[in-house]
């Protein structure tokens, strides 16, 4: 069967996870949140007390099990989806995900998890690196103010209290680090559709993506016949 892959990239707080999760639900596709995988690796590294700055300290990834169940990341059988969203993890994950060894090991897993399945995968390098042949590629952006506000409300819903100003500073720092790192930095694929979500509601973004995906009728026919 020819599977359909939807890649959604973009900076922190652009709404990727919320949107990707709902798009996956609408099409009944598997949702793979790659940021969650880097966060979970960071959590495990902290638990193992390894030096996060040491590129060679991440061999444990090869012995780690990752499953996505209903959009939640399960690491070694434990649902870690909530505990990987803390500020501590958010502030360390850019460093961890900048290591080449970490990226090679996690990308291998991301590709294996998506093989032969209809998926929505979100991240920073999906469209041009992890799934360069993805059927659809979107790059979601929004101005920093909007993104900080979204993170603020997202955090509140998770009972995490934060200051909007602090979040703004953290988001700018993380974008800067993610965009300028040496290995697979944050950037759109050349053939990605760029969607500026600053003045759009979640529903509007989802409708934009769904409309693009549905446009390709031939693909859907082929997918349902096989
Ligand atoms: O999307 P997020 O905020 O949960 O991502 C957490 C971090 O993981 C982000 O700062 C950069 C990194 N990341 C990455 O380098 N490549 C990806 N495909 C996804 C996330």
Coordinates of N, CA and C and ligand atoms in Angstrom, one line a residue:
X1 N 0.8 -1.2 0.0 CA 0.0 0.0 0.0 C 0.9 1.2 0.0
X2 N 0.5 2.2 -0.8 CA 1.3 3.4 -0.8 C 0.7 4.3 0.4
X3 N 1.6 4.6 1.3 CA 1.1 5.3 2.5 C 1.2 6.8 2.2
X4 N 0.4 7.5 3.0 CA 0.3 9.0 2.9 C 1.1 9.6 4.1
X5 N 2.1 10.4 3.8 CA 2.8 11.0 4.9 C 2.6 12.5 4.9
X6 N 2.2 13.1 6.0 CA 2.1 14.5 6.1 C 3.1 15.1 7.1
X7 N 4.0 15.9 6.6 CA 5.1 16.4 7.5 C 4.7 17.9 7.9
X8 N 4.8 18.1 9.2 CA 4.5 19.5 9.7 C 5.7 20.0 10.5
X9 N 6.3 21.0 10.0 CA 7.5 21.6 10.7 C 7.2 23.0 11.1
X10 N 8.0 23.5 12.0 CA 7.9 24.9 12.4 C 8.5 25.1 13.7
X11 N 8.7 26.4 14.1 CA 9.3 26.8 15.4 C 8.5 26.5 16.6
X12 N 9.1 26.6 17.8 CA 8.4 26.3 19.0 C 7.1 27.2 19.2
X13 N 6.0 26.6 19.5 CA 4.8 27.4 19.8 C 4.0 27.8 18.6
X14 N 4.3 27.3 17.4 CA 3.6 27.6 16.2 C 2.3 26.9 16.1
X15 N 2.1 26.0 17.1 CA 0.8 25.2 17.1 C 0.9 23.9 16.4
X16 N 2.1 23.5 16.1 CA 2.3 22.2 15.4 C 1.6 21.0 16.0
X17 N 1.9 20.8 17.3 CA 1.4 19.6 18.0 C -0.1 19.5 18.0
X18 N -0.7 20.7 18.4 CA -2.2 20.7 18.4 C -2.7 20.4 17.1
X19 N -2.2 21.1 16.1 CA -2.7 21.0 14.7 C -2.5 19.5 14.2
X20 N -1.2 19.1 14.3 CA -0.9 17.8 13.8 C -1.8 16.7 14.4
X21 N -2.0 16.8 15.7 CA -2.8 15.8 16.4 C -4.2 15.8 15.8
X22 N -4.8 16.9 15.6 CA -6.2 17.0 15.1 C -6.3 16.6 13.7
X23 N -5.2 16.9 12.9 CA -5.2 16.5 11.5 C -5.2 15.0 11.4
X24 N -4.3 14.4 12.3 CA -4.2 12.9 12.3 C -5.5 12.3 12.7
X25 N -6.2 12.9 13.6 CA -7.5 12.3 14.1 C -8.5 12.4 12.9
X26 N -8.5 13.6 12.2 CA -9.5 13.7 11.2 C -9.3 12.7 10.1
X27 N -8.1 12.3 9.8 CA -7.8 11.4 8.7 C -7.6 9.9 9.2
X28 N -7.7 9.8 10.5 CA -7.4 8.5 11.2 C -6.0 8.0 10.8
X29 N -5.0 8.9 10.9 CA -3.6 8.6 10.6 C -2.9 8.5 12.0
X30 N -1.7 7.9 12.0 CA -0.9 7.8 13.2 C -0.2 9.2 13.4
X31 N -0.2 9.7 14.6 CA 0.5 10.9 14.9 C 1.8 10.7 15.6
X32 N 2.9 11.2 15.0 CA 4.2 11.0 15.6 C 4.8 12.4 15.9
X33 N 4.9 12.7 17.2 CA 5.4 14.0 17.7 C 6.9 13.8 17.9
X34 N 7.8 14.2 17.0 CA 9.2 14.0 17.1 C 9.8 14.8 18.2
X35 N 9.3 16.0 18.5 CA 9.8 16.8 19.6 C 9.6 16.1 20.9
X36 N 8.5 15.3 21.0 CA 8.3 14.5 22.2 C 9.4 13.5 22.4
X37 N 9.9 12.9 21.3 CA 10.9 11.9 21.4 C 12.2 12.6 21.9
X38 N 12.6 13.8 21.4 CA 13.8 14.5 21.9 C 13.6 14.8 23.4
X39 N 12.4 15.2 23.7 CA 12.1 15.5 25.1 C 12.3 14.3 26.0
X40 N 11.8 13.2 25.5 CA 11.8 11.9 26.3 C 13.3 11.5 26.5
X41 N 14.1 11.6 25.4 CA 15.5 11.3 25.5 C 16.2 12.2 26.5
X42 N 15.8 13.5 26.6 CA 16.3 14.4 27.6 C 15.9 14.0 29.0
X43 N 14.7 13.6 29.2 CA 14.2 13.1 30.5 C 15.0 11.9 30.9
X44 N 15.2 11.0 30.0 CA 15.9 9.7 30.4 C 17.4 10.1 30.7
X45 N 18.0 11.0 29.9 CA 19.4 11.4 30.2 C 19.5 12.0 31.5
X46 N 18.5 12.8 31.9 CA 18.6 13.5 33.2 C 18.5 12.4 34.3
X47 N 17.5 11.4 34.1 CA 17.4 10.4 35.1 C 18.6 9.5 35.2
X48 N 19.3 9.3 34.1 CA 20.5 8.5 34.1 C 21.7 9.3 34.6
X49 N 21.5 10.6 34.8 CA 22.5 11.5 35.3 C 23.7 11.6 34.3
X50 N 23.5 11.6 33.0 CA 24.6 11.7 32.1 C 24.9 13.1 31.8
X51 N 26.0 13.4 31.3 CA 26.4 14.8 30.9 C 25.7 15.2 29.6
X52 N 24.7 16.1 29.7 CA 23.9 16.4 28.5 C 24.7 17.1 27.4
X53 N 25.9 17.6 27.7 CA 26.7 18.3 26.7 C 27.6 17.3 26.0
X54 N 27.6 16.0 26.4 CA 28.5 15.0 25.8 C 27.8 14.2 24.7
X55 N 28.2 14.5 23.5 CA 27.7 13.8 22.3 C 27.7 12.3 22.5
X56 N 28.6 11.8 23.2 CA 28.8 10.3 23.3 C 28.0 9.7 24.5
X57 N 27.2 10.4 25.1 CA 26.5 9.9 26.3 C 25.1 9.3 26.0
X58 N 24.8 9.2 24.8 CA 23.4 8.9 24.4 C 23.2 7.5 23.8
X59 N 24.2 6.6 24.0 CA 24.1 5.2 23.5 C 22.8 4.5 24.0
X60 N 22.3 5.0 25.2 CA 21.1 4.4 25.7 C 19.9 4.5 24.8
X61 N 19.9 5.4 23.9 CA 18.8 5.5 23.0 C 18.5 4.2 22.2
X62 N 19.6 3.5 21.8 CA 19.4 2.3 21.1 C 18.7 1.2 21.9
X63 N 18.8 1.3 23.2 CA 18.1 0.3 24.1 C 16.8 0.8 24.6
X64 N 16.3 2.0 24.1 CA 15.1 2.6 24.6 C 13.9 2.3 23.6
X65 N 12.8 2.0 24.2 CA 11.6 1.7 23.4 C 10.7 2.9 23.3
X66 N 10.3 3.3 22.1 CA 9.3 4.4 22.0 C 8.1 3.9 21.2
X67 N 6.9 4.2 21.8 CA 5.7 3.9 21.2 C 4.8 5.1 21.2
X68 N 4.0 5.3 20.2 CA 3.0 6.4 20.2 C 1.7 5.8 20.3
X69 N 1.0 6.0 21.4 CA -0.4 5.5 21.5 C -1.3 6.6 21.7
X70 N -2.3 6.7 20.8 CA -3.3 7.8 20.9 C -2.6 9.2 21.0
X71 N -1.5 9.3 20.3 CA -0.8 10.6 20.3 C 0.1 10.8 21.5
X72 N 0.1 9.9 22.5 CA 1.0 10.0 23.7 C 2.2 9.2 23.4
X73 N 3.3 9.8 23.9 CA 4.6 9.0 23.8 C 4.8 8.1 25.0
X74 N 5.0 6.9 24.7 CA 5.3 5.9 25.8 C 6.7 5.5 25.7
X75 N 7.5 5.7 26.7 CA 8.9 5.4 26.7 C 9.2 4.2 27.6
X76 N 9.7 3.2 27.1 CA 10.0 2.0 27.9 C 8.7 1.6 28.7
X77 N 7.6 1.7 28.1 CA 6.3 1.2 28.7 C 5.7 2.3 29.6
X78 N 6.4 3.4 29.8 CA 5.8 4.5 30.7 C 5.3 5.6 29.9
X79 N 4.1 6.1 30.2 CA 3.5 7.2 29.6 C 4.2 8.5 30.1
X80 N 5.1 9.1 29.3 CA 5.9 10.2 29.8 C 5.4 11.5 29.2
X81 N 4.2 11.5 28.4 CA 3.8 12.6 27.6 C 3.6 13.9 28.4
X82 N 3.2 13.8 29.7 CA 3.0 15.0 30.5 C 4.3 15.5 31.1
X83 N 5.1 14.5 31.6 CA 6.3 14.9 32.4 C 7.5 15.5 31.5
X84 N 7.3 15.3 30.2 CA 8.4 15.8 29.3 C 8.1 17.3 28.9
X85 N 7.0 17.9 29.4 CA 6.6 19.3 29.0 C 7.1 20.3 30.1
X86 N 7.9 19.8 31.1 CA 8.3 20.8 32.1 C 9.3 21.8 31.6
X87 N 9.4 22.9 32.3 CA 10.4 23.9 31.9 C 11.8 23.4 31.9
X88 N 12.1 22.5 32.8 CA 13.5 22.0 32.9 C 13.8 21.3 31.6
X89 N 12.9 20.4 31.2 CA 13.1 19.7 29.9 C 13.1 20.6 28.7
X90 N 12.2 21.6 28.7 CA 12.1 22.6 27.6 C 13.5 23.3 27.4
X91 N 14.1 23.6 28.6 CA 15.3 24.4 28.5 C 16.6 23.5 28.2
X92 N 16.5 22.2 28.3 CA 17.6 21.4 28.0 C 17.5 20.6 26.7
X93 N 16.3 20.6 26.2 CA 16.1 19.7 25.0 C 16.8 20.2 23.7
X94 N 17.0 21.5 23.6 CA 17.7 22.0 22.4 C 19.1 21.5 22.4
X95 N 19.8 21.6 23.5 CA 21.2 21.1 23.6 C 21.2 19.6 23.3
X96 N 20.3 18.8 23.9 CA 20.4 17.4 23.6 C 20.1 17.1 22.1
X97 N 19.1 17.8 21.6 CA 18.8 17.5 20.2 C 19.8 18.1 19.2
X98 N 20.7 18.8 19.6 CA 21.7 19.3 18.7 C 22.8 18.3 18.4
X99 N 22.9 17.2 19.2 CA 24.0 16.3 19.0 C 23.7 15.4 17.8
X100 N 24.7 15.2 17.0 CA 24.6 14.4 15.8 C 24.2 12.9 16.1
X101 N 24.8 12.4 17.2 CA 24.5 11.0 17.5 C 23.1 10.9 18.0
X102 N 22.6 11.8 18.7 CA 21.2 11.8 19.1 C 20.2 11.9 17.9
X103 N 20.6 12.7 17.0 CA 19.7 12.9 15.8 C 19.7 11.6 15.0
X104 N 20.9 11.1 14.8 CA 20.9 9.9 13.9 C 20.1 8.7 14.5
X105 N 20.2 8.6 15.8 CA 19.5 7.5 16.5 C 18.0 7.7 16.5
X106 N 17.6 8.9 16.8 CA 16.1 9.2 16.8 C 15.5 9.2 15.5
X107 N 16.2 9.8 14.5 CA 15.6 9.8 13.1 C 15.4 8.4 12.6
X108 N 16.3 7.5 12.9 CA 16.2 6.1 12.5 C 14.8 5.5 13.1
X109 N 14.6 5.9 14.4 CA 13.3 5.4 15.0 C 12.1 6.1 14.4
X110 N 12.2 7.3 14.1 CA 11.1 8.1 13.5 C 10.7 7.5 12.2
X111 N 11.7 7.2 11.4 CA 11.4 6.6 10.0 C 10.8 5.2 10.2
X112 N 11.3 4.4 11.1 CA 10.8 3.0 11.3 C 9.4 3.1 11.8
X113 N 9.1 4.0 12.7 CA 7.7 4.1 13.2 C 6.7 4.5 12.1
X114 N 7.2 5.2 11.1 CA 6.2 5.7 10.1 C 6.2 4.8 8.9
X115 N 7.0 3.8 8.8 CA 7.1 2.9 7.6 C 5.8 2.2 7.3
X116 N 5.4 2.4 6.1 CA 4.1 1.7 5.7 C 2.9 2.2 6.3
X117 N 2.9 3.3 7.0 CA 1.7 3.7 7.7 C 1.3 5.1 7.2
X118 N 0.0 5.4 7.3 CA -0.4 6.8 7.0 C -0.1 7.6 8.3
X119 N 0.8 8.6 8.1 CA 1.2 9.4 9.3 C 1.1 10.9 9.2
X120 N 1.0 11.5 10.3 CA 1.2 12.9 10.4 C 2.4 13.0 11.4
X121 N 3.5 13.6 10.9 CA 4.7 13.7 11.8 C 5.1 15.2 11.9
X122 N 5.3 15.6 13.1 CA 5.7 17.0 13.3 C 7.0 17.2 13.9
X123 N 7.7 18.3 13.6 CA 9.1 18.5 14.1 C 9.7 19.7 13.5
X124 N 11.0 19.6 13.3 CA 11.8 20.8 12.8 C 12.5 20.5 11.4
X125 N 12.7 19.2 11.2 CA 13.5 18.7 10.0 C 12.8 17.6 9.3
X126 N 11.5 17.5 9.5 CA 10.8 16.3 8.9 C 10.7 16.4 7.4
X127 N 10.3 17.6 6.9 CA 10.1 17.7 5.4 C 11.3 17.6 4.6
X128 N 12.4 18.1 5.1 CA 13.7 18.0 4.3 C 14.6 16.9 4.7
X129 N 14.4 16.3 5.8 CA 15.4 15.3 6.3 C 14.8 13.9 6.7
X130 N 13.8 14.0 7.6 CA 13.3 12.7 8.1 C 12.5 12.0 7.0
X131 N 11.5 12.8 6.4 CA 10.7 12.2 5.4 C 10.7 13.1 4.1
X132 N 11.9 13.1 3.5 CA 12.0 14.0 2.3 C 11.0 13.7 1.2
X133 N 10.5 12.5 1.2 CA 9.5 12.1 0.1 C 8.1 12.2 0.7
X134 N 7.9 12.9 1.8 CA 6.5 13.0 2.3 C 5.5 13.5 1.3
X135 N 4.3 13.0 1.3 CA 3.3 13.4 0.3 C 2.9 14.9 0.4
X136 N 2.9 15.3 1.7 CA 2.5 16.8 1.9 C 3.5 17.3 2.9
X137 N 3.9 18.6 2.7 CA 4.8 19.2 3.6 C 4.3 20.6 4.0
X138 N 4.2 20.8 5.3 CA 3.7 22.1 5.7 C 4.7 22.7 6.7
X139 N 4.9 24.0 6.6 CA 5.7 24.7 7.6 C 4.9 25.8 8.3
X140 N 4.6 25.6 9.6 CA 3.8 26.5 10.3 C 4.6 27.6 11.0
X141 N 4.3 28.8 10.8 CA 5.0 29.9 11.5 C 4.0 30.8 12.2
X142 N 4.4 31.6 13.1 CA 3.6 32.7 13.7 C 4.6 33.6 14.4
X143 N 4.1 34.9 14.6 CA 5.1 35.8 15.3 C 5.3 35.4 16.7
X144 N 6.4 35.9 17.3 CA 6.9 35.4 18.6 C 5.8 35.7 19.7
X145 N 5.2 36.9 19.6 CA 4.2 37.3 20.6 C 3.1 36.2 20.7
X146 N 2.6 35.9 19.5 CA 1.5 34.9 19.4 C 1.9 33.5 19.9
X147 N 3.1 33.1 19.6 CA 3.6 31.8 20.0 C 3.8 31.8 21.5
X148 N 4.3 32.8 22.1 CA 4.5 32.9 23.5 C 3.1 32.8 24.2
X149 N 2.1 33.5 23.7 CA 0.8 33.5 24.3 C 0.2 32.0 24.2
X150 N 0.4 31.4 23.1 CA -0.1 30.0 22.9 C 0.5 29.1 23.9
X151 N 1.9 29.2 24.1 CA 2.6 28.3 25.1 C 2.1 28.6 26.5
X152 N 1.8 29.9 26.8 CA 1.3 30.3 28.1 C 0.0 29.6 28.4
X153 N -0.9 29.6 27.4 CA -2.2 29.0 27.7 C -2.1 27.5 27.7
X154 N -1.2 27.0 26.8 CA -1.0 25.5 26.8 C -0.5 25.1 28.2
X155 N 0.5 25.8 28.8 CA 1.0 25.6 30.1 C -0.1 25.6 31.2
X156 N -0.9 26.7 31.1 CA -2.0 26.8 32.1 C -2.9 25.6 32.1
X157 N -3.2 25.1 30.9 CA -4.0 23.9 30.8 C -3.3 22.7 31.4
X158 N -2.0 22.8 31.5 CA -1.3 21.7 32.1 C -0.9 22.0 33.5
X159 N -1.5 23.1 34.0 CA -1.3 23.5 35.4 C 0.2 24.0 35.6
X160 N 0.8 24.4 34.6 CA 2.2 25.0 34.7 C 2.0 26.5 34.6
X161 N 2.4 27.2 35.7 CA 2.3 28.6 35.7 C 3.6 29.3 35.2
X162 N 3.5 30.2 34.2 CA 4.7 30.8 33.7 C 4.5 32.2 33.4
X163 N 5.5 33.0 33.2 CA 5.4 34.4 32.9 C 5.5 34.5 31.3
X164 N 4.6 35.4 30.8 CA 4.6 35.5 29.3 C 5.9 36.0 28.8
X165 N 6.5 37.0 29.6 CA 7.8 37.6 29.2 C 8.9 36.5 29.1
X166 N 8.9 35.7 30.2 CA 9.9 34.6 30.3 C 9.8 33.7 29.1
X167 N 8.5 33.3 28.8 CA 8.3 32.4 27.7 C 8.8 33.0 26.4
X168 N 8.6 34.3 26.2 CA 9.0 34.9 25.0 C 10.5 34.8 24.8
X169 N 11.2 35.1 25.9 CA 12.7 35.1 25.9 C 13.1 33.6 25.6
X170 N 12.5 32.7 26.3 CA 12.9 31.3 26.1 C 12.6 30.8 24.6
X171 N 11.5 31.2 24.1 CA 11.1 30.8 22.7 C 12.1 31.4 21.7
X172 N 12.5 32.7 21.9 CA 13.4 33.3 21.0 C 14.8 32.6 21.1
X173 N 15.2 32.2 22.3 CA 16.5 31.6 22.5 C 16.5 30.2 21.8
X174 N 15.3 29.5 22.0 CA 15.3 28.1 21.5 C 15.2 28.1 20.0
X175 N 14.5 29.1 19.4 CA 14.4 29.2 17.9 C 15.8 29.5 17.4
X176 N 16.5 30.4 18.0 CA 17.8 30.8 17.6 C 18.7 29.6 17.6
X177 N 18.7 28.8 18.7 CA 19.6 27.7 18.8 C 19.2 26.6 17.8
X178 N 17.9 26.3 17.7 CA 17.4 25.3 16.8 C 17.7 25.6 15.3
X179 N 17.6 26.9 15.0 CA 17.8 27.3 13.6 C 19.3 27.4 13.2
X180 N 20.1 27.6 14.2 CA 21.5 27.8 13.9 C 22.4 26.6 14.2
X181 N 21.8 25.5 14.7 CA 22.7 24.4 15.0 C 23.2 23.8 13.7
X182 N 24.3 23.0 13.9 CA 25.0 22.4 12.8 C 24.2 21.3 12.1
X183 N 23.6 20.4 12.9 CA 23.0 19.3 12.3 C 21.4 19.4 12.1
X184 N 21.0 19.3 10.9 CA 19.5 19.4 10.6 C 18.8 20.5 11.4
X185 N 19.2 21.8 11.1 CA 18.5 22.9 11.8 C 17.1 23.0 11.4
X186 N 16.3 23.8 12.2 CA 15.0 24.1 11.9 C 14.9 24.9 10.5
X187 N 14.3 24.3 9.5 CA 14.0 25.1 8.3 C 13.0 24.4 7.4
X188 N 12.3 25.2 6.6 CA 11.3 24.5 5.8 C 11.9 23.7 4.6
X189 N 11.3 22.7 4.1 CA 11.8 22.0 2.9 C 11.5 23.0 1.8
X190 N 12.3 22.9 0.7 CA 12.1 23.8 -0.4 C 10.6 23.7 -1.0
X191 N 10.0 22.5 -0.9 CA 8.7 22.3 -1.5 C 7.6 22.4 -0.4
X192 N 7.9 22.9 0.8 CA 6.9 23.0 1.8 C 5.9 24.1 1.6
X193 N 4.7 24.0 2.0 CA 3.7 25.0 2.0 C 3.8 25.8 3.3
X194 N 4.1 27.1 3.2 CA 4.3 27.9 4.4 C 3.0 28.5 4.9
X195 N 2.6 28.2 6.1 CA 1.3 28.8 6.6 C 1.6 29.7 7.8
X196 N 1.4 31.0 7.7 CA 1.6 31.9 8.8 C 0.3 31.9 9.6
X197 N 0.3 31.3 10.8 CA -0.9 31.1 11.6 C -1.2 32.2 12.6
X198 N -0.4 33.3 12.6 CA -0.5 34.4 13.6 C -2.0 34.8 13.7
X199 N -2.6 35.0 12.6 CA -4.0 35.5 12.7 C -5.0 34.5 12.4
X200 N -4.7 33.2 12.5 CA -5.6 32.1 12.2 C -6.0 31.4 13.5
X201 N -7.2 30.9 13.5 CA -7.7 30.0 14.6 C -7.2 28.6 14.3
X202 N -7.2 27.8 15.3 CA -6.8 26.4 15.1 C -7.6 25.7 14.0
X203 N -8.9 26.0 14.1 CA -9.8 25.4 13.0 C -9.4 25.8 11.6
X204 N -9.1 27.1 11.5 CA -8.7 27.6 10.2 C -7.4 26.9 9.6
X205 N -6.5 26.7 10.5 CA -5.2 26.1 10.1 C -5.5 24.6 9.7
X206 N -6.3 24.0 10.5 CA -6.6 22.6 10.2 C -7.4 22.5 8.9
X207 N -8.3 23.4 8.7 CA -9.1 23.4 7.4 C -8.2 23.6 6.2
X208 N -7.2 24.5 6.4 CA -6.2 24.8 5.3 C -5.5 23.5 4.9
X209 N -5.0 22.8 6.0 CA -4.2 21.6 5.7 C -5.1 20.5 5.1
X210 N -6.3 20.3 5.7 CA -7.2 19.3 5.2 C -7.6 19.5 3.8
X211 N -7.8 20.8 3.4 CA -8.2 21.1 2.1 C -7.1 20.7 1.1
X212 N -5.9 21.1 1.4 CA -4.7 20.7 0.6 C -4.6 19.2 0.4
X213 N -4.8 18.5 1.5 CA -4.6 17.1 1.4 C -5.7 16.4 0.6
X214 N -6.9 16.9 0.8 CA -8.1 16.3 0.1 C -8.1 16.6 -1.4
X215 N -7.4 17.7 -1.7 CA -7.3 18.1 -3.1 C -6.8 17.0 -4.0
X216 N -5.9 16.2 -3.4 CA -5.2 15.2 -4.2 C -6.1 13.9 -4.3
X217 N -7.1 14.0 -5.1 CA -8.1 12.9 -5.1 C -7.5 11.6 -5.6
X218 N -6.6 11.7 -6.6 CA -6.0 10.5 -7.2 C -5.3 9.7 -6.1
X219 N -4.6 10.4 -5.2 CA -3.8 9.8 -4.2 C -4.8 9.0 -3.2
X220 N -5.9 9.6 -2.9 CA -6.8 9.0 -2.0 C -7.4 7.7 -2.6
X221 N -7.7 7.8 -3.9 CA -8.3 6.6 -4.6 C -7.3 5.5 -4.6
X222 N -6.0 5.8 -4.9 CA -5.0 4.8 -4.9 C -4.8 4.2 -3.5
X223 N -4.9 5.1 -2.5 CA -4.7 4.6 -1.2 C -5.8 3.7 -0.7
X224 N -7.0 3.9 -1.1 CA -8.1 3.1 -0.7 C -8.2 1.8 -1.5
X225 N -7.7 1.8 -2.7 CA -7.8 0.6 -3.6 C -6.8 -0.5 -3.1
X226 N -5.6 0.0 -2.6 CA -4.6 -1.0 -2.3 C -4.7 -1.6 -0.9
Ligands
LIG1 O1 8.3 20.6 19.3 P1 9.0 20.7 20.7 O2 9.0 22.0 21.3 O3 8.4 19.6 21.6 O4 10.5 20.2 20.4 C1 11.4 20.1 21.4 C2 12.8 20.4 20.9 O5 13.2 19.2 20.2 C3 13.0 21.6 20.0 O6 13.6 22.6 20.8 C4 14.0 21.1 19.0 C5 14.0 19.6 19.1 N1 13.5 19.0 17.8 C6 14.3 18.8 16.8 O7 15.5 19.2 16.9 N2 13.9 18.1 15.7 C7 12.6 17.7 15.6 N3 12.3 17.1 14.5 C8 11.7 18.0 16.6 C9 12.2 18.6 17.8

